[in-house]
């Protein structure tokens, strides 16, 4: 009778650690303790805990938290080297900030995700800042609050306000100059089309310019100290549309055409109003998007309207 040999699973600590790392590679978003237990039912709880703690202590695993509990995720070598020598609490806070990306994270949210006392979090944040692993950035959304992100990241536009803000102050003069120059370019394009003496339809079509052409013109002027994107220029062009100085149309475009998005391209041209707008339209109330919600004693009130105060200050 042939003897049947049953393969015995290894309980060597090194083998357990290697298997946990293999599971983490299979599930890059992280694994729970239940996943490890299901994969290695022969391993006792104490052995499993020792292996996990060992991987955490040497910086090969990240400890995360979600709605289902704790998650273990394999840490990349670069991140591990940055927090080498830090304790588990510091590594946890660093990982939470890293996951927030370039939008950053509030201290309150760090406290919620880490379950650490506020005093301990403040101490860890100061320590990470002193090591130049993270930085605090003031957000335009809340001037008295700071968000934390990795030291080498460029903050998202939603945090800094983009090209229109400098040290949290809105650059109204800069926006006005861009507004004027964009309109000037479209006006010159329209005048050149009229001077061409071609048919009305050809004149109209040739008076349009793409946002890429306007962006290129602004860049060549060199009036901006910051790099402007096409999205920034389209924001300025939208304000001109709201002012009734520019109109926009969308046409189909071949894939790969400069300035096209999803097979479509926006075209802009300067226009002259046929008749002057009435006095009521020129008032802030005439263009106010929250006109229906404005009333005395309400959250939006004529007596507290800064736009009305500016308009009357002539």
mmCIF file of C-alpha atoms in Angstrom:
data_model
loop_
_atom_site.group_PDB
_atom_site.id
_atom_site.type_symbol
_atom_site.label_atom_id
_atom_site.label_comp_id
_atom_site.label_asym_id
_atom_site.label_seq_id
_atom_site.Cartn_x
_atom_site.Cartn_y
_atom_site.Cartn_z
ATOM 1 C CA UNK A 1 0.000 0.000 0.000
ATOM 2 C CA UNK A 2 1.404 3.372 -1.058
ATOM 3 C CA UNK A 3 1.917 5.823 1.789
ATOM 4 C CA UNK A 4 0.203 9.179 1.248
ATOM 5 C CA UNK A 5 2.319 12.150 2.312
ATOM 6 C CA UNK A 6 0.531 15.322 3.348
ATOM 7 C CA UNK A 7 2.419 18.516 2.614
ATOM 8 C CA UNK A 8 3.085 20.394 5.832
ATOM 9 C CA UNK A 9 2.755 24.174 5.635
ATOM 10 C CA UNK A 10 5.755 26.097 6.886
ATOM 11 C CA UNK A 11 5.459 28.018 10.131
ATOM 12 C CA UNK A 12 8.893 29.569 9.869
ATOM 13 C CA UNK A 13 8.662 33.343 10.713
ATOM 14 C CA UNK A 14 10.535 34.312 7.537
ATOM 15 C CA UNK A 15 8.195 32.232 5.361
ATOM 16 C CA UNK A 16 5.151 33.797 7.027
ATOM 17 C CA UNK A 17 6.511 37.307 6.415
ATOM 18 C CA UNK A 18 7.275 36.523 2.770
ATOM 19 C CA UNK A 19 3.773 35.117 2.257
ATOM 20 C CA UNK A 20 2.208 38.254 3.762
ATOM 21 C CA UNK A 21 4.261 40.407 1.348
ATOM 22 C CA UNK A 22 3.132 38.217 -1.572
ATOM 23 C CA UNK A 23 -0.504 38.744 -0.548
ATOM 24 C CA UNK A 24 0.090 42.480 -0.421
ATOM 25 C CA UNK A 25 1.469 42.365 -3.957
ATOM 26 C CA UNK A 26 -1.669 40.507 -5.105
ATOM 27 C CA UNK A 27 -3.887 43.135 -3.430
ATOM 28 C CA UNK A 28 -2.111 46.520 -3.864
ATOM 29 C CA UNK A 29 -4.886 48.443 -2.081
ATOM 30 C CA UNK A 30 -4.268 46.490 1.118
ATOM 31 C CA UNK A 31 -5.253 43.281 2.915
ATOM 32 C CA UNK A 32 -7.105 42.648 6.159
ATOM 33 C CA UNK A 33 -6.118 40.263 8.915
ATOM 34 C CA UNK A 34 -8.950 37.998 7.732
ATOM 35 C CA UNK A 35 -7.309 37.638 4.307
ATOM 36 C CA UNK A 36 -4.051 36.561 5.947
ATOM 37 C CA UNK A 37 -5.909 34.141 8.221
ATOM 38 C CA UNK A 38 -7.805 32.571 5.312
ATOM 39 C CA UNK A 39 -4.586 32.134 3.328
ATOM 40 C CA UNK A 40 -2.622 30.672 6.252
ATOM 41 C CA UNK A 41 -5.118 28.874 8.519
ATOM 42 C CA UNK A 42 -2.330 26.724 9.986
ATOM 43 C CA UNK A 43 -0.535 29.774 11.432
ATOM 44 C CA UNK A 44 -1.443 30.674 14.989
ATOM 45 C CA UNK A 45 -2.689 34.154 15.862
ATOM 46 C CA UNK A 46 0.430 34.950 17.873
ATOM 47 C CA UNK A 47 2.746 33.941 15.007
ATOM 48 C CA UNK A 48 0.717 36.019 12.557
ATOM 49 C CA UNK A 49 0.798 39.064 14.833
ATOM 50 C CA UNK A 50 4.571 38.738 15.334
ATOM 51 C CA UNK A 51 5.146 38.601 11.575
ATOM 52 C CA UNK A 52 2.961 41.664 10.931
ATOM 53 C CA UNK A 53 4.607 43.643 13.748
ATOM 54 C CA UNK A 54 8.026 42.715 12.418
ATOM 55 C CA UNK A 55 7.140 43.955 8.895
ATOM 56 C CA UNK A 56 5.689 47.159 10.363
ATOM 57 C CA UNK A 57 8.749 47.792 12.544
ATOM 58 C CA UNK A 58 11.188 47.464 9.622
ATOM 59 C CA UNK A 59 9.023 49.725 7.453
ATOM 60 C CA UNK A 60 7.943 47.167 4.863
ATOM 61 C CA UNK A 61 4.222 47.469 5.590
ATOM 62 C CA UNK A 62 1.847 50.412 5.966
ATOM 63 C CA UNK A 63 -0.918 50.310 8.541
ATOM 64 C CA UNK A 64 -4.123 51.900 7.229
ATOM 65 C CA UNK A 65 -7.680 52.207 8.473
ATOM 66 C CA UNK A 66 -10.974 52.040 6.598
ATOM 67 C CA UNK A 67 -14.621 51.380 7.417
ATOM 68 C CA UNK A 68 -13.930 47.619 7.687
ATOM 69 C CA UNK A 69 -11.034 47.971 10.111
ATOM 70 C CA UNK A 70 -7.267 47.836 9.705
ATOM 71 C CA UNK A 71 -5.516 47.297 6.373
ATOM 72 C CA UNK A 72 -1.934 46.263 5.669
ATOM 73 C CA UNK A 73 -0.305 47.538 2.491
ATOM 74 C CA UNK A 74 3.168 46.993 1.106
ATOM 75 C CA UNK A 75 5.263 50.124 1.374
ATOM 76 C CA UNK A 76 7.450 51.134 -1.576
ATOM 77 C CA UNK A 77 11.198 51.310 -0.891
ATOM 78 C CA UNK A 78 11.392 55.084 -1.376
ATOM 79 C CA UNK A 79 8.691 55.826 1.215
ATOM 80 C CA UNK A 80 10.179 53.323 3.628
ATOM 81 C CA UNK A 81 13.591 54.998 3.504
ATOM 82 C CA UNK A 82 12.067 58.404 4.263
ATOM 83 C CA UNK A 83 10.485 57.341 7.551
ATOM 84 C CA UNK A 84 13.251 54.977 8.591
ATOM 85 C CA UNK A 85 13.795 55.203 12.338
ATOM 86 C CA UNK A 86 10.320 56.608 13.028
ATOM 87 C CA UNK A 87 7.896 54.912 15.406
ATOM 88 C CA UNK A 88 4.642 53.323 14.228
ATOM 89 C CA UNK A 89 2.508 56.362 15.129
ATOM 90 C CA UNK A 90 4.726 58.674 13.092
ATOM 91 C CA UNK A 91 4.664 56.240 10.165
ATOM 92 C CA UNK A 92 0.868 56.096 10.358
ATOM 93 C CA UNK A 93 0.498 59.900 10.271
ATOM 94 C CA UNK A 94 2.990 60.122 7.393
ATOM 95 C CA UNK A 95 1.025 57.504 5.438
ATOM 96 C CA UNK A 96 -2.275 59.338 5.994
ATOM 97 C CA UNK A 97 -0.721 62.585 4.698
ATOM 98 C CA UNK A 98 0.840 60.750 1.742
ATOM 99 C CA UNK A 99 -2.539 59.269 0.776
ATOM 100 C CA UNK A 100 -4.074 62.777 0.767
ATOM 101 C CA UNK A 101 -1.894 63.722 -2.225
ATOM 102 C CA UNK A 102 -1.467 67.329 -3.313
ATOM 103 C CA UNK A 103 -4.850 68.395 -1.933
ATOM 104 C CA UNK A 104 -3.536 67.972 1.590
ATOM 105 C CA UNK A 105 -5.394 67.018 4.733
ATOM 106 C CA UNK A 106 -6.662 68.914 7.794
ATOM 107 C CA UNK A 107 -5.402 68.105 11.295
ATOM 108 C CA UNK A 108 -8.969 67.113 12.218
ATOM 109 C CA UNK A 109 -9.053 64.476 9.476
ATOM 110 C CA UNK A 110 -5.628 63.133 10.500
ATOM 111 C CA UNK A 111 -6.954 62.781 14.040
ATOM 112 C CA UNK A 112 -10.058 60.932 12.799
ATOM 113 C CA UNK A 113 -8.109 58.499 10.603
ATOM 114 C CA UNK A 114 -5.338 57.789 13.095
ATOM 115 C CA UNK A 115 -7.358 57.762 16.359
ATOM 116 C CA UNK A 116 -4.431 59.555 18.034
ATOM 117 C CA UNK A 117 -4.756 62.386 20.596
ATOM 118 C CA UNK A 118 -4.468 65.901 19.187
ATOM 119 C CA UNK A 119 -1.406 66.690 21.316
ATOM 120 C CA UNK A 120 0.370 63.617 19.945
ATOM 121 C CA UNK A 121 -0.585 64.513 16.353
ATOM 122 C CA UNK A 122 0.761 68.067 16.748
ATOM 123 C CA UNK A 123 4.020 66.684 18.101
ATOM 124 C CA UNK A 124 4.354 64.242 15.193
ATOM 125 C CA UNK A 125 3.525 66.946 12.616
ATOM 126 C CA UNK A 126 6.220 69.258 14.008
ATOM 127 C CA UNK A 127 8.714 66.400 13.932
ATOM 128 C CA UNK A 128 7.873 65.496 10.310
ATOM 129 C CA UNK A 129 8.069 69.176 9.305
ATOM 130 C CA UNK A 130 11.511 69.507 10.923
ATOM 131 C CA UNK A 131 12.682 66.500 8.870
ATOM 132 C CA UNK A 132 11.256 68.198 5.738
ATOM 133 C CA UNK A 133 9.072 65.189 5.017
ATOM 134 C CA UNK A 134 5.839 67.208 5.066
ATOM 135 C CA UNK A 135 4.825 70.857 4.836
ATOM 136 C CA UNK A 136 1.902 72.990 5.957
ATOM 137 C CA UNK A 137 0.082 74.984 3.271
ATOM 138 C CA UNK A 138 -2.533 77.669 3.858
ATOM 139 C CA UNK A 139 -5.730 77.057 1.916
ATOM 140 C CA UNK A 140 -7.673 79.816 0.152
ATOM 141 C CA UNK A 141 -10.848 78.022 1.241
ATOM 142 C CA UNK A 142 -10.083 78.734 4.914
ATOM 143 C CA UNK A 143 -7.337 81.277 5.557
ATOM 144 C CA UNK A 144 -6.944 80.379 9.239
ATOM 145 C CA UNK A 145 -6.506 76.664 8.602
ATOM 146 C CA UNK A 146 -3.597 74.720 7.169
ATOM 147 C CA UNK A 147 -3.473 71.481 5.241
ATOM 148 C CA UNK A 148 -0.543 69.085 5.347
ATOM 149 C CA UNK A 149 1.003 67.337 2.366
ATOM 150 C CA UNK A 150 4.325 65.747 1.424
ATOM 151 C CA UNK A 151 7.190 68.238 1.248
ATOM 152 C CA UNK A 152 7.986 67.716 -2.459
ATOM 153 C CA UNK A 153 4.405 68.079 -3.757
ATOM 154 C CA UNK A 154 3.027 71.075 -5.626
ATOM 155 C CA UNK A 155 -0.299 72.053 -3.981
ATOM 156 C CA UNK A 156 -3.479 71.548 -5.986
ATOM 157 C CA UNK A 157 -5.259 74.596 -7.491
ATOM 158 C CA UNK A 158 -8.135 74.091 -5.066
ATOM 159 C CA UNK A 159 -5.695 74.769 -2.212
ATOM 160 C CA UNK A 160 -3.707 77.687 -3.615
ATOM 161 C CA UNK A 161 -6.402 79.252 -5.806
ATOM 162 C CA UNK A 162 -4.251 78.765 -8.890
ATOM 163 C CA UNK A 163 -2.836 81.611 -10.948
ATOM 164 C CA UNK A 164 -5.365 84.134 -9.599
ATOM 165 C CA UNK A 165 -4.035 84.110 -6.027
ATOM 166 C CA UNK A 166 -0.775 85.288 -4.496
ATOM 167 C CA UNK A 167 -0.220 84.611 -0.786
ATOM 168 C CA UNK A 168 -3.971 83.946 -0.475
ATOM 169 C CA UNK A 169 -4.815 87.382 -1.940
ATOM 170 C CA UNK A 170 -6.907 87.532 -5.104
ATOM 171 C CA UNK A 171 -4.937 89.315 -7.858
ATOM 172 C CA UNK A 172 -7.783 91.420 -9.261
ATOM 173 C CA UNK A 173 -5.463 93.752 -11.233
ATOM 174 C CA UNK A 174 -3.715 90.799 -12.882
ATOM 175 C CA UNK A 175 -7.071 89.271 -13.848
ATOM 176 C CA UNK A 176 -8.214 92.618 -15.288
ATOM 177 C CA UNK A 177 -5.049 92.936 -17.411
ATOM 178 C CA UNK A 178 -5.547 89.404 -18.772
ATOM 179 C CA UNK A 179 -9.181 90.211 -19.417
ATOM 180 C CA UNK A 180 -8.241 93.281 -21.474
ATOM 181 C CA UNK A 181 -5.477 91.537 -23.440
ATOM 182 C CA UNK A 182 -7.626 88.527 -24.329
ATOM 183 C CA UNK A 183 -10.384 90.826 -25.570
ATOM 184 C CA UNK A 184 -7.838 92.944 -27.482
ATOM 185 C CA UNK A 185 -6.564 89.844 -29.293
ATOM 186 C CA UNK A 186 -10.072 88.751 -30.281
ATOM 187 C CA UNK A 187 -10.935 92.290 -31.405
ATOM 188 C CA UNK A 188 -7.849 92.449 -33.643
ATOM 189 C CA UNK A 189 -8.794 89.064 -35.090
ATOM 190 C CA UNK A 190 -12.312 90.340 -35.863
ATOM 191 C CA UNK A 191 -10.980 93.581 -37.426
ATOM 192 C CA UNK A 192 -8.575 91.618 -39.637
ATOM 193 C CA UNK A 193 -11.493 89.476 -40.797
ATOM 194 C CA UNK A 194 -13.578 92.568 -41.663
ATOM 195 C CA UNK A 195 -10.684 94.149 -43.551
ATOM 196 C CA UNK A 196 -10.262 91.024 -45.687
ATOM 197 C CA UNK A 197 -13.277 92.116 -47.831
ATOM 198 C CA UNK A 198 -14.415 88.524 -48.169
ATOM 199 C CA UNK A 199 -17.982 87.220 -47.999
ATOM 200 C CA UNK A 200 -19.805 87.765 -44.690
ATOM 201 C CA UNK A 201 -19.744 84.061 -43.815
ATOM 202 C CA UNK A 202 -16.003 83.759 -44.467
ATOM 203 C CA UNK A 203 -15.385 86.927 -42.432
ATOM 204 C CA UNK A 204 -17.371 85.540 -39.544
ATOM 205 C CA UNK A 205 -15.604 82.176 -39.564
ATOM 206 C CA UNK A 206 -12.146 83.733 -39.764
ATOM 207 C CA UNK A 207 -12.893 86.033 -36.814
ATOM 208 C CA UNK A 208 -12.947 83.072 -34.432
ATOM 209 C CA UNK A 209 -9.877 82.019 -32.442
ATOM 210 C CA UNK A 210 -9.204 78.897 -30.413
ATOM 211 C CA UNK A 211 -8.347 79.076 -26.724
ATOM 212 C CA UNK A 212 -4.914 77.730 -27.675
ATOM 213 C CA UNK A 213 -4.316 80.726 -29.969
ATOM 214 C CA UNK A 214 -5.329 83.128 -27.183
ATOM 215 C CA UNK A 215 -3.138 81.249 -24.689
ATOM 216 C CA UNK A 216 -0.158 81.407 -27.057
ATOM 217 C CA UNK A 217 -0.667 85.159 -27.545
ATOM 218 C CA UNK A 218 -0.774 85.792 -23.772
ATOM 219 C CA UNK A 219 2.334 83.673 -23.208
ATOM 220 C CA UNK A 220 4.242 85.570 -25.899
ATOM 221 C CA UNK A 221 3.288 88.892 -24.291
ATOM 222 C CA UNK A 222 5.118 87.823 -21.128
ATOM 223 C CA UNK A 223 2.719 89.670 -18.810
ATOM 224 C CA UNK A 224 2.340 86.748 -16.418
ATOM 225 C CA UNK A 225 4.938 85.769 -13.828
ATOM 226 C CA UNK A 226 3.284 82.373 -13.390
ATOM 227 C CA UNK A 227 2.714 79.664 -15.963
ATOM 228 C CA UNK A 228 -0.826 79.901 -17.283
ATOM 229 C CA UNK A 229 -2.673 76.886 -18.605
ATOM 230 C CA UNK A 230 -5.305 76.810 -21.343
ATOM 231 C CA UNK A 231 -7.843 76.202 -18.590
ATOM 232 C CA UNK A 232 -6.798 79.504 -16.982
ATOM 233 C CA UNK A 233 -7.274 81.347 -20.288
ATOM 234 C CA UNK A 234 -10.667 79.726 -20.835
ATOM 235 C CA UNK A 235 -11.694 80.982 -17.385
ATOM 236 C CA UNK A 236 -10.814 84.537 -18.474
ATOM 237 C CA UNK A 237 -12.647 84.050 -21.774
ATOM 238 C CA UNK A 238 -15.722 82.881 -19.855
ATOM 239 C CA UNK A 239 -15.767 86.154 -17.902
ATOM 240 C CA UNK A 240 -15.735 88.017 -21.229
ATOM 241 C CA UNK A 241 -18.681 85.899 -22.367
ATOM 242 C CA UNK A 242 -20.586 86.844 -19.206
ATOM 243 C CA UNK A 243 -19.765 90.498 -19.888
ATOM 244 C CA UNK A 244 -21.279 90.171 -23.372
ATOM 245 C CA UNK A 245 -17.980 90.988 -25.106
ATOM 246 C CA UNK A 246 -17.241 87.528 -26.486
ATOM 247 C CA UNK A 247 -19.244 84.661 -27.879
ATOM 248 C CA UNK A 248 -18.269 80.999 -28.005
ATOM 249 C CA UNK A 249 -19.118 78.150 -30.332
ATOM 250 C CA UNK A 250 -18.103 74.487 -30.293
ATOM 251 C CA UNK A 251 -17.099 72.591 -33.404
ATOM 252 C CA UNK A 252 -16.062 69.011 -34.129
ATOM 253 C CA UNK A 253 -12.313 68.469 -34.408
ATOM 254 C CA UNK A 254 -10.046 65.591 -35.298
ATOM 255 C CA UNK A 255 -8.462 63.678 -32.453
ATOM 256 C CA UNK A 256 -5.037 65.091 -31.670
ATOM 257 C CA UNK A 257 -5.823 68.587 -32.940
ATOM 258 C CA UNK A 258 -4.200 71.203 -30.706
ATOM 259 C CA UNK A 259 -6.797 72.640 -28.333
ATOM 260 C CA UNK A 260 -9.375 69.881 -28.902
ATOM 261 C CA UNK A 261 -10.911 67.827 -26.094
ATOM 262 C CA UNK A 262 -12.888 64.638 -26.766
ATOM 263 C CA UNK A 263 -13.197 65.487 -30.456
ATOM 264 C CA UNK A 264 -14.518 69.002 -29.786
ATOM 265 C CA UNK A 265 -12.943 72.444 -29.949
ATOM 266 C CA UNK A 266 -14.067 75.757 -28.457
ATOM 267 C CA UNK A 267 -13.878 78.837 -30.655
ATOM 268 C CA UNK A 268 -14.167 82.425 -29.424
ATOM 269 C CA UNK A 269 -14.710 85.766 -31.141
ATOM 270 C CA UNK A 270 -15.120 89.330 -29.971
ATOM 271 C CA UNK A 271 -18.544 90.920 -30.488
ATOM 272 C CA UNK A 272 -19.935 94.418 -30.282
ATOM 273 C CA UNK A 273 -23.374 94.760 -28.681
ATOM 274 C CA UNK A 274 -26.030 95.930 -31.147
ATOM 275 C CA UNK A 275 -27.608 98.159 -28.507
ATOM 276 C CA UNK A 276 -26.265 99.423 -25.219
ATOM 277 C CA UNK A 277 -27.603 97.519 -22.205
ATOM 278 C CA UNK A 278 -30.211 99.228 -20.069
ATOM 279 C CA UNK A 279 -29.288 100.889 -16.799
ATOM 280 C CA UNK A 280 -30.858 98.101 -14.719
ATOM 281 C CA UNK A 281 -28.664 95.445 -16.345
ATOM 282 C CA UNK A 282 -25.568 97.502 -15.500
ATOM 283 C CA UNK A 283 -26.383 97.408 -11.789
ATOM 284 C CA UNK A 284 -25.085 94.489 -9.695
ATOM 285 C CA UNK A 285 -28.672 93.312 -9.225
ATOM 286 C CA UNK A 286 -29.159 92.998 -12.987
ATOM 287 C CA UNK A 287 -26.456 90.324 -13.256
ATOM 288 C CA UNK A 288 -26.646 88.806 -9.772
ATOM 289 C CA UNK A 289 -27.039 84.989 -9.864
ATOM 290 C CA UNK A 290 -28.591 84.950 -6.358
ATOM 291 C CA UNK A 291 -31.053 87.803 -7.004
ATOM 292 C CA UNK A 292 -34.072 85.691 -5.989
ATOM 293 C CA UNK A 293 -32.516 84.871 -2.610
ATOM 294 C CA UNK A 294 -31.662 88.493 -1.755
ATOM 295 C CA UNK A 295 -33.823 90.269 0.813
ATOM 296 C CA UNK A 296 -33.443 92.433 3.900
ATOM 297 C CA UNK A 297 -32.684 90.445 7.020
ATOM 298 C CA UNK A 298 -31.581 87.418 5.027
ATOM 299 C CA UNK A 299 -28.180 85.853 4.616
ATOM 300 C CA UNK A 300 -27.928 87.702 1.278
ATOM 301 C CA UNK A 301 -29.062 91.287 1.760
ATOM 302 C CA UNK A 302 -28.902 94.525 -0.296
ATOM 303 C CA UNK A 303 -27.621 96.465 2.723
ATOM 304 C CA UNK A 304 -24.645 94.105 3.182
ATOM 305 C CA UNK A 305 -23.902 93.592 -0.539
ATOM 306 C CA UNK A 306 -20.253 94.515 -1.226
ATOM 307 C CA UNK A 307 -20.929 94.711 -4.975
ATOM 308 C CA UNK A 308 -23.672 97.256 -4.482
ATOM 309 C CA UNK A 309 -21.433 99.309 -2.173
ATOM 310 C CA UNK A 310 -18.630 99.321 -4.771
ATOM 311 C CA UNK A 311 -21.044 100.265 -7.558
ATOM 312 C CA UNK A 312 -22.431 103.211 -5.553
ATOM 313 C CA UNK A 313 -18.920 104.417 -4.645
ATOM 314 C CA UNK A 314 -18.394 106.612 -7.716
#
